[in-house]
PDB file of C-alpha atoms and ligand atoms in Angstrom:
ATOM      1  CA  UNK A 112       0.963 -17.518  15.776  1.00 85.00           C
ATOM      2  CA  UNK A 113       0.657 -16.319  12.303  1.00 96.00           C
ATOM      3  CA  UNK A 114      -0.345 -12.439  12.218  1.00 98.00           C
ATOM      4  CA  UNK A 115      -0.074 -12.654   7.832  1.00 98.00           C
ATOM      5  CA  UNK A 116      -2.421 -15.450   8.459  1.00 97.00           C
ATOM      6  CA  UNK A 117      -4.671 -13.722  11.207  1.00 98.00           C
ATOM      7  CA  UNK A 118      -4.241 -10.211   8.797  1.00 98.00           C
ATOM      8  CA  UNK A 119      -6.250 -12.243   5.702  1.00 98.00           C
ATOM      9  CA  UNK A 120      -9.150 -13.527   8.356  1.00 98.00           C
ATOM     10  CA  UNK A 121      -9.997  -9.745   9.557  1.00 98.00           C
ATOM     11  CA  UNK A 122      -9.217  -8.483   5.570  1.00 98.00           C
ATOM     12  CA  UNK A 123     -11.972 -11.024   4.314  1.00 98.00           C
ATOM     13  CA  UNK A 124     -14.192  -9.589   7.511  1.00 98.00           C
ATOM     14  CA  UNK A 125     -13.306  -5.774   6.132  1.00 98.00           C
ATOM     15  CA  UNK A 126     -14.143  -7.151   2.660  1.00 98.00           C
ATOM     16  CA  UNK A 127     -17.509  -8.528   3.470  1.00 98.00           C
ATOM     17  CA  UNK A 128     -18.935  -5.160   5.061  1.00 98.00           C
ATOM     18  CA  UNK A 129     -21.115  -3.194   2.850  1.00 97.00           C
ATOM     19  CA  UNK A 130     -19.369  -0.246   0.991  1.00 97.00           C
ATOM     20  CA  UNK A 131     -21.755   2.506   2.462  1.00 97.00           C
ATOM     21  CA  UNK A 132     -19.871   1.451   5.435  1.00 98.00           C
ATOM     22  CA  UNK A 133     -16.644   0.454   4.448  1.00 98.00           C
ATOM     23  CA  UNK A 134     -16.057   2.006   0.826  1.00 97.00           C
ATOM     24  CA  UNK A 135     -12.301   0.346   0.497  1.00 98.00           C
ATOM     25  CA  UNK A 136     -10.699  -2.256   3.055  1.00 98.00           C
ATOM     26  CA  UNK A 137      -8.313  -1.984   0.728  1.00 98.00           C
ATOM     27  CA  UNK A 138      -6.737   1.946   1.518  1.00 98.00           C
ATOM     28  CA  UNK A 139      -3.557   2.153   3.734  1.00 99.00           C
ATOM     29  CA  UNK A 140      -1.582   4.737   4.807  1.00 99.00           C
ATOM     30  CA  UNK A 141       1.906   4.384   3.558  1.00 99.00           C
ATOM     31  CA  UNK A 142       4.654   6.047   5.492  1.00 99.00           C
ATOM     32  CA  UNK A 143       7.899   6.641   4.126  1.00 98.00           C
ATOM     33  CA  UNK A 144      11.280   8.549   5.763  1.00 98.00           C
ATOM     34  CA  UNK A 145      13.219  11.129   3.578  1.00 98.00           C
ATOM     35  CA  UNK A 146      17.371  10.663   3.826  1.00 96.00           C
ATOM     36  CA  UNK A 147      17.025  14.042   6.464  1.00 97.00           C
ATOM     37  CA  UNK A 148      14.506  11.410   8.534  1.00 97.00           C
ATOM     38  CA  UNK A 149      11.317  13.361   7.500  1.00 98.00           C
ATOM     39  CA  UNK A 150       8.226  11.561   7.664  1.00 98.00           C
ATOM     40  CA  UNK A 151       5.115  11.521   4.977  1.00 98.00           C
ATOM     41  CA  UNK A 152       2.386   9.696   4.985  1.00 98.00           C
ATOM     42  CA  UNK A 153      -0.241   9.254   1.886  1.00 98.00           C
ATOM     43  CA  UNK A 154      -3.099   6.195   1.328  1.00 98.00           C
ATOM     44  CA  UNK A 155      -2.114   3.738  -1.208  1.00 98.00           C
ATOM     45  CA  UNK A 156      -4.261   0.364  -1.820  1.00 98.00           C
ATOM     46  CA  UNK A 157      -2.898  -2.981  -1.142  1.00 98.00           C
ATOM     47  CA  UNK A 158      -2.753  -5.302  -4.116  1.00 98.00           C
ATOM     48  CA  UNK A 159      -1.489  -8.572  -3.046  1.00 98.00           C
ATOM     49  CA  UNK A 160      -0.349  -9.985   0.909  1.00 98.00           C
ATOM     50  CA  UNK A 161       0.767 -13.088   1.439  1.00 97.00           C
ATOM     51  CA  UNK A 162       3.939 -14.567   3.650  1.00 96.00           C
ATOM     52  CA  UNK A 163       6.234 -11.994   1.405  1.00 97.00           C
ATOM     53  CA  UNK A 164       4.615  -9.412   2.593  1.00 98.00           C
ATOM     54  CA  UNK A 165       2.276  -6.427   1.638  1.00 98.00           C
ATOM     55  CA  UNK A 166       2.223  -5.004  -1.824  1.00 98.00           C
ATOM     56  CA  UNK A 167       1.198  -1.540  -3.648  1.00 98.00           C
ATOM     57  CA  UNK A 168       1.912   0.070  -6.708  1.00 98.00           C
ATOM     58  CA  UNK A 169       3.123   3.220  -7.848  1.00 98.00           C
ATOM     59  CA  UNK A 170       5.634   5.884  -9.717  1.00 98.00           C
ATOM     60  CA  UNK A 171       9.236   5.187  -8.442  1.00 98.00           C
ATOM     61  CA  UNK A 172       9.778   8.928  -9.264  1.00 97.00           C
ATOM     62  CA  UNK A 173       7.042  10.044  -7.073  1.00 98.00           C
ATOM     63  CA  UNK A 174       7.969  11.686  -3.862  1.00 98.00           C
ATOM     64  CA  UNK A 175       7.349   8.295  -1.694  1.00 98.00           C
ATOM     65  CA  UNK A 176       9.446   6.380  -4.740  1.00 98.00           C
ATOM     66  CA  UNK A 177      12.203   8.458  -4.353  1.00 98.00           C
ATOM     67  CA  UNK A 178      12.204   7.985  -0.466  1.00 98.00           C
ATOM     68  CA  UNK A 179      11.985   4.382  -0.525  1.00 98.00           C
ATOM     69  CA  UNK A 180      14.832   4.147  -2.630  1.00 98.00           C
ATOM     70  CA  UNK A 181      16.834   6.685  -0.584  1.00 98.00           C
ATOM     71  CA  UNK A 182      15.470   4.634   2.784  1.00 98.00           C
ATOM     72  CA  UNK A 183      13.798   1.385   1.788  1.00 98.00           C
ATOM     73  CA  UNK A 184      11.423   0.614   5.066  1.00 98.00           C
ATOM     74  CA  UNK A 185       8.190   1.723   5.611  1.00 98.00           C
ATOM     75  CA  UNK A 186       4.864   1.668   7.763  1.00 99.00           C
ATOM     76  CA  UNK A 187       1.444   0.775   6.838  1.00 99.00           C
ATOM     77  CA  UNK A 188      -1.940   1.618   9.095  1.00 99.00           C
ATOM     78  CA  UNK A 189      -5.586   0.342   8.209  1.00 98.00           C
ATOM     79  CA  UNK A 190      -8.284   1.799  10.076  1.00 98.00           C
ATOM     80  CA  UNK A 191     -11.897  -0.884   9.678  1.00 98.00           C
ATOM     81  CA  UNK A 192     -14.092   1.325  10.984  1.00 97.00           C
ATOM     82  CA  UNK A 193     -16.926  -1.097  11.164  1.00 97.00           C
ATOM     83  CA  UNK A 194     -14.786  -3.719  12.842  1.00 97.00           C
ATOM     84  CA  UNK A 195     -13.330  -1.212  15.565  1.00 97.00           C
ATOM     85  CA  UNK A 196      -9.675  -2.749  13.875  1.00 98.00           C
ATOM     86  CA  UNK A 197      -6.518  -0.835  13.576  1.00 98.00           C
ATOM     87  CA  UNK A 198      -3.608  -2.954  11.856  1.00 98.00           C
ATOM     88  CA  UNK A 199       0.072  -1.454  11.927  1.00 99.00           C
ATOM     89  CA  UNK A 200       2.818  -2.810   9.597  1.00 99.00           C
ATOM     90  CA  UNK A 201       6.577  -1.699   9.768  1.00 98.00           C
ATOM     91  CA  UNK A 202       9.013  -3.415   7.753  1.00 98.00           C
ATOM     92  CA  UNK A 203      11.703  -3.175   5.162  1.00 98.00           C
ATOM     93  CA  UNK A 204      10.683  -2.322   1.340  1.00 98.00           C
ATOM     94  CA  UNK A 205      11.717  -4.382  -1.635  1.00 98.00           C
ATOM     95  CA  UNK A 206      10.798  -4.173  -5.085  1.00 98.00           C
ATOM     96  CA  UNK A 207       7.929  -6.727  -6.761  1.00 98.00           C
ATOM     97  CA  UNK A 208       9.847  -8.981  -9.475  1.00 98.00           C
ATOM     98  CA  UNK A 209       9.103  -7.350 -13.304  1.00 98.00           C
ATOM     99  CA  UNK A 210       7.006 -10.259 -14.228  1.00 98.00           C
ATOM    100  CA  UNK A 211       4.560  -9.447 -10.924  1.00 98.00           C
ATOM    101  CA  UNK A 212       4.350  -5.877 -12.254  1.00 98.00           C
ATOM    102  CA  UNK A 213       3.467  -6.457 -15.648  1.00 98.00           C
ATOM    103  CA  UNK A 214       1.001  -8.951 -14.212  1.00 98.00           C
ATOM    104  CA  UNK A 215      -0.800  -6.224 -12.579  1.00 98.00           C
ATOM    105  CA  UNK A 216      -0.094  -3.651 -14.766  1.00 98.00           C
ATOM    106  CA  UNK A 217      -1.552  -5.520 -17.798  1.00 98.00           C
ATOM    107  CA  UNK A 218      -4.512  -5.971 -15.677  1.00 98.00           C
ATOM    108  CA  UNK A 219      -5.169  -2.458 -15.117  1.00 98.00           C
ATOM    109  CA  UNK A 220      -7.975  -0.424 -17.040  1.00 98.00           C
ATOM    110  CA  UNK A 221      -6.822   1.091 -20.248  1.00 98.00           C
ATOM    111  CA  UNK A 222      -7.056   4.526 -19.034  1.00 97.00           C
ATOM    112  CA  UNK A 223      -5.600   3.467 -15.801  1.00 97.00           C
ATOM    113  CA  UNK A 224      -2.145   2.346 -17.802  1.00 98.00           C
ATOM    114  CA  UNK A 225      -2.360   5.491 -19.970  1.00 98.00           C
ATOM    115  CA  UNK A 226      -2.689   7.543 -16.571  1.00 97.00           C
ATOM    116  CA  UNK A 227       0.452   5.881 -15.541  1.00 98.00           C
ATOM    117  CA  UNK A 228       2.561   7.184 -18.259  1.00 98.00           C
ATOM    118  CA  UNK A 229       0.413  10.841 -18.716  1.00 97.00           C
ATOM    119  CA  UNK A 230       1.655  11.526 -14.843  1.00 96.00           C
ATOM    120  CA  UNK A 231       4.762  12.379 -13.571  1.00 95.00           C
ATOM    121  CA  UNK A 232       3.806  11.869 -10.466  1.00 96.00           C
ATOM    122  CA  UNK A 233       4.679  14.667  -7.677  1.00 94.00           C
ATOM    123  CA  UNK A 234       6.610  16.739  -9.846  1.00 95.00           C
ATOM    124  CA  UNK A 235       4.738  20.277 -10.938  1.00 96.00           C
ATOM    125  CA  UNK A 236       1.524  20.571 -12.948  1.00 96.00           C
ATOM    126  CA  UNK A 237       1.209  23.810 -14.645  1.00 95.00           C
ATOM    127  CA  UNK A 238      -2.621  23.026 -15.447  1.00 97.00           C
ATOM    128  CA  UNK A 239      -4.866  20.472 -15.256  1.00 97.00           C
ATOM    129  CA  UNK A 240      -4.764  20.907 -19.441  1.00 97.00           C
ATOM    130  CA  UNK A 241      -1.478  20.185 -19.395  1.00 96.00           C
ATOM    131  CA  UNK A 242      -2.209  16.580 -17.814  1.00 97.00           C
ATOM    132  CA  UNK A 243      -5.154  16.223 -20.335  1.00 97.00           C
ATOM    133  CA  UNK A 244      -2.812  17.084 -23.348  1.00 97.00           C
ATOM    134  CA  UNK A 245      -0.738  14.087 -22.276  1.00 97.00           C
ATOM    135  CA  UNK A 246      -3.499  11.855 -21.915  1.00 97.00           C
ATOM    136  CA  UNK A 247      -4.927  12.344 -25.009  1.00 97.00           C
ATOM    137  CA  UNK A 248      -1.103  12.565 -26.984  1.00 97.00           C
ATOM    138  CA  UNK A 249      -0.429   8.995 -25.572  1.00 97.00           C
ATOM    139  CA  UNK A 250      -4.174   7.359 -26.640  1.00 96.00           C
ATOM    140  CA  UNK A 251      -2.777   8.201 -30.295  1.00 97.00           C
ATOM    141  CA  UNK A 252       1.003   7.056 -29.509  1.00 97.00           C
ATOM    142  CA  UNK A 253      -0.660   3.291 -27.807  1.00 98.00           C
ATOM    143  CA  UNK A 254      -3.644   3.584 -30.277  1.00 97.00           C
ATOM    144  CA  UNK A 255      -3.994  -0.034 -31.533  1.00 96.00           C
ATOM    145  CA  UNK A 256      -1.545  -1.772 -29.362  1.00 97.00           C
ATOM    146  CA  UNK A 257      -1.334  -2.698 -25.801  1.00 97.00           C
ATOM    147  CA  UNK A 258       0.044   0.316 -23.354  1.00 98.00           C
ATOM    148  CA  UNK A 259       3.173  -1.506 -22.301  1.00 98.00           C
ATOM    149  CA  UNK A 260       4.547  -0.764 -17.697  1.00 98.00           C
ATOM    150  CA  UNK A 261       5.995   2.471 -17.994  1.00 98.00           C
ATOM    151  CA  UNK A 262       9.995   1.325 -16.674  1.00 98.00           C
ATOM    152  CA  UNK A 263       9.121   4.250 -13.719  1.00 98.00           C
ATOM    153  CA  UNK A 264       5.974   2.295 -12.626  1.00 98.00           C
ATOM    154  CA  UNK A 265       6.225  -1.134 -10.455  1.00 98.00           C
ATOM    155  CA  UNK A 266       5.285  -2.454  -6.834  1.00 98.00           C
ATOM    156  CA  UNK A 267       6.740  -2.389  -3.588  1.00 98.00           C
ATOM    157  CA  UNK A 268       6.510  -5.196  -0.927  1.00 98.00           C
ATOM    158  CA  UNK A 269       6.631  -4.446   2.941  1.00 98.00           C
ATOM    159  CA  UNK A 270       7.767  -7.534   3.803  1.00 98.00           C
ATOM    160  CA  UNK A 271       6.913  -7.137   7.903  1.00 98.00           C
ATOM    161  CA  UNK A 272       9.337  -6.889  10.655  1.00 98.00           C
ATOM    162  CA  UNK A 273       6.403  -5.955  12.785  1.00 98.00           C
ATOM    163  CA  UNK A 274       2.774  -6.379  13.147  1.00 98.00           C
ATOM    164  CA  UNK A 275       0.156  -4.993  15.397  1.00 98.00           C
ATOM    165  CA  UNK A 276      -3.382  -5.551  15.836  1.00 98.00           C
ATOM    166  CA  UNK A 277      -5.308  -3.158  17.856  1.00 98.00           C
ATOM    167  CA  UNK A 278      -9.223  -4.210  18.854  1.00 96.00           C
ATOM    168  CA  UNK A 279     -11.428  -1.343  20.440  1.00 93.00           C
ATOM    169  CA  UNK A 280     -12.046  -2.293  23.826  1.00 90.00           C
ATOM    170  CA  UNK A 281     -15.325  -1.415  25.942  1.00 87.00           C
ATOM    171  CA  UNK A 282     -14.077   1.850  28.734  1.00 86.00           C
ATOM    172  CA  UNK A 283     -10.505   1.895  26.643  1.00 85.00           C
ATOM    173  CA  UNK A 284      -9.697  -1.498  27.538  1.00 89.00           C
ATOM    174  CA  UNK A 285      -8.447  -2.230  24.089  1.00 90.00           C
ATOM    175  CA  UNK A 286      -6.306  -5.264  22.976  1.00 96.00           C
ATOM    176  CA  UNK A 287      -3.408  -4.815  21.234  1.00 97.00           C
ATOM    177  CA  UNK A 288      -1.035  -7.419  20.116  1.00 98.00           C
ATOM    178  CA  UNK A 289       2.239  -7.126  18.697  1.00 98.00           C
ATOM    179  CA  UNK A 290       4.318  -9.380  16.563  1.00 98.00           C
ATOM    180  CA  UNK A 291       7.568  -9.150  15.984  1.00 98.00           C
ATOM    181  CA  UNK A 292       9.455 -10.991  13.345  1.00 96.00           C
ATOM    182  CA  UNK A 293      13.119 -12.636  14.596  1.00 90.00           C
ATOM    183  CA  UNK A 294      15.048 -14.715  11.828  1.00 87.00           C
ATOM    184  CA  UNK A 295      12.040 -16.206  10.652  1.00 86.00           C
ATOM    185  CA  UNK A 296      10.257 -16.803  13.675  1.00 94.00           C
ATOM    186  CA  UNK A 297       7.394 -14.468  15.017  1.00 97.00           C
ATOM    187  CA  UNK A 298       6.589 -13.932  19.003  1.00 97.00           C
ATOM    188  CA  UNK A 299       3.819 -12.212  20.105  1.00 98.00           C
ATOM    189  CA  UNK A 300       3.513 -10.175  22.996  1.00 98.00           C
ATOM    190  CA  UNK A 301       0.619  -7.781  24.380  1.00 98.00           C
ATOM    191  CA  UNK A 302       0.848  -3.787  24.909  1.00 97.00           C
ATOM    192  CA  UNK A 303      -0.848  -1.509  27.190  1.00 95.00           C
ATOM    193  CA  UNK A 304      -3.168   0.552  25.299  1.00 94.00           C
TER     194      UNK A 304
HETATM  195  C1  FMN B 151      -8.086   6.090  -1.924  1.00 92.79           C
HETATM  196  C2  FMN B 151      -6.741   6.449  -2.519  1.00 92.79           C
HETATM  197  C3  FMN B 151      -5.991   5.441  -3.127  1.00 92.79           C
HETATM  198  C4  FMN B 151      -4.746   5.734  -3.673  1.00 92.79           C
HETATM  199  N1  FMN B 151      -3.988   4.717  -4.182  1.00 92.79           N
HETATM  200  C5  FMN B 151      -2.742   4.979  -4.662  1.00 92.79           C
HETATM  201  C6  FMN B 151      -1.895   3.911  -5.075  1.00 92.79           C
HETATM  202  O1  FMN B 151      -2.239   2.715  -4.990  1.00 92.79           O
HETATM  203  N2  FMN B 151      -0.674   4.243  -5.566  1.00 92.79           N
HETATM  204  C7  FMN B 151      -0.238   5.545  -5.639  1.00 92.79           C
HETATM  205  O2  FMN B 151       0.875   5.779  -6.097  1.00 92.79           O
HETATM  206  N3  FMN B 151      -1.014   6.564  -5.219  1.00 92.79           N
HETATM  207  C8  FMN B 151      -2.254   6.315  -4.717  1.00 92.79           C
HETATM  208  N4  FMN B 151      -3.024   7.340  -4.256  1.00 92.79           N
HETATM  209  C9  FMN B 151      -2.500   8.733  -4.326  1.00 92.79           C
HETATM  210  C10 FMN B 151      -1.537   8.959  -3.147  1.00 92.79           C
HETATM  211  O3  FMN B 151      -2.268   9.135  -1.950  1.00 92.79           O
HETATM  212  C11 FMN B 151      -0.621  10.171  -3.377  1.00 92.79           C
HETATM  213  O4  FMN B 151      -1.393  11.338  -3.579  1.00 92.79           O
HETATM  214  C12 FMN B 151       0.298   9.982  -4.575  1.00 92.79           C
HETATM  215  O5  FMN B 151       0.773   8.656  -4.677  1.00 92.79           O
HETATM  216  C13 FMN B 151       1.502  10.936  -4.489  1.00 92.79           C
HETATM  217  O6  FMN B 151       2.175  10.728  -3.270  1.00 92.79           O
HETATM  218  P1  FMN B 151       3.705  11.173  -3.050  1.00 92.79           P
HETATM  219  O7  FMN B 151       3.836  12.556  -3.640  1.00 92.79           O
HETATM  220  O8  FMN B 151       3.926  11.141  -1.573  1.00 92.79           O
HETATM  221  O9  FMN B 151       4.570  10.179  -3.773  1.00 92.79           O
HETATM  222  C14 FMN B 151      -4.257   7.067  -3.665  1.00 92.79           C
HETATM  223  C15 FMN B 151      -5.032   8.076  -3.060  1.00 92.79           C
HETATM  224  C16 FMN B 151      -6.243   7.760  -2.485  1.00 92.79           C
HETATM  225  C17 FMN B 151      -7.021   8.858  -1.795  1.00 92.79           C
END
């Protein structure tokens, strides 16, 4: 009766597959409501899950940032292909702790942390000079030194309110399973599909 638990086992599945067939087990899409109760959707990658809940990274000044911190709950889909799996994740949003962030950030690529601070993520790009210009003004400003978490950059955890897992089914017989998430305690119950 643990669906964070039952999430890993069919993530370490999605994992194993070759990448031909499954280039990134690791893509979500990341849904996110504006104040007005607009949706968006966009894939992000999942960096750490574990009872907490499900983390990603990005610019808080991005369009999703912005929404989360105007409406802090969100919901997650991953599609496995080669495992006929769809898992869906709704929950409420709360930020990573700064010492998780730098964690990851510092383990980022170089360019990746450089990347973070050329891009102001969702806001207008006049060219794609422009975003080049940056890149290479901030090698010389961090030449020599480590490229420190831009203060705009960090991680967000769905911690889960609600988790389904849907199973292709021969003749559209799927399975799905839901669990839901009651002070603490999660029940499990089965949908139509
Ligand atoms: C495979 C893939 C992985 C991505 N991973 C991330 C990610 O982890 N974090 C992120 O901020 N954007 C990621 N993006 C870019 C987002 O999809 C999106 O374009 C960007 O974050 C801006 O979204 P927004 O304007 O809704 O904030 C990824 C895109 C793709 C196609």
């Amino acid at each position: 009766m643990d669906p964070i638990e039952e999430f890993r086992a069919l993530f370490a599945q999605a994992q194993a597959v070759d990448r031909a067939r499954l280039p990134d087990p690791t893509a979500m899409s990341l849904a996110t409501v504006s104040a007005d109760g607009a949706p968006s959707v966009r894939i992000v990658l999942l960096k750490s899950v574990d009872e907490r809940g499900f983390v990603f990274y990005t610019n808080l000044l991005s369009r999703k940032g912005r929404e989360l911190t105007a409406v802090p709950k969100a919901a997650l889909c991953f599609y496995w292909a080669p495992l006929d799996v769809q898992i869906r994740v709704e929950g409420d949003v709360e930020p990573v702790s700064d010492a998780e962030a730098d964690a990851y950030f510092a383990s980022r690529a170089r360019e990746s942390q450089i990347g973070a601070w050329a891009s102001a993520q969702s806001q207008t790009l006049a060219s794609m000079e422009q975003l080049r210009a940056n890149v290479a003004d901030l090698d010389k400003r961090f030449e020599g030194q480590p490229v420190p978490r831009p203060p705009y950059w960090s991680g967000r955890r769905v911690r889960p309110r609600r988790i389904e897992f849907w199973h292709a089914g021969a003749f559209r017989l799927h399975e799905r399973r839901v669990f839901e998430c009651d002070g603490g305690a999660w029940s499990m119950r089965r949908l139509f599909p």
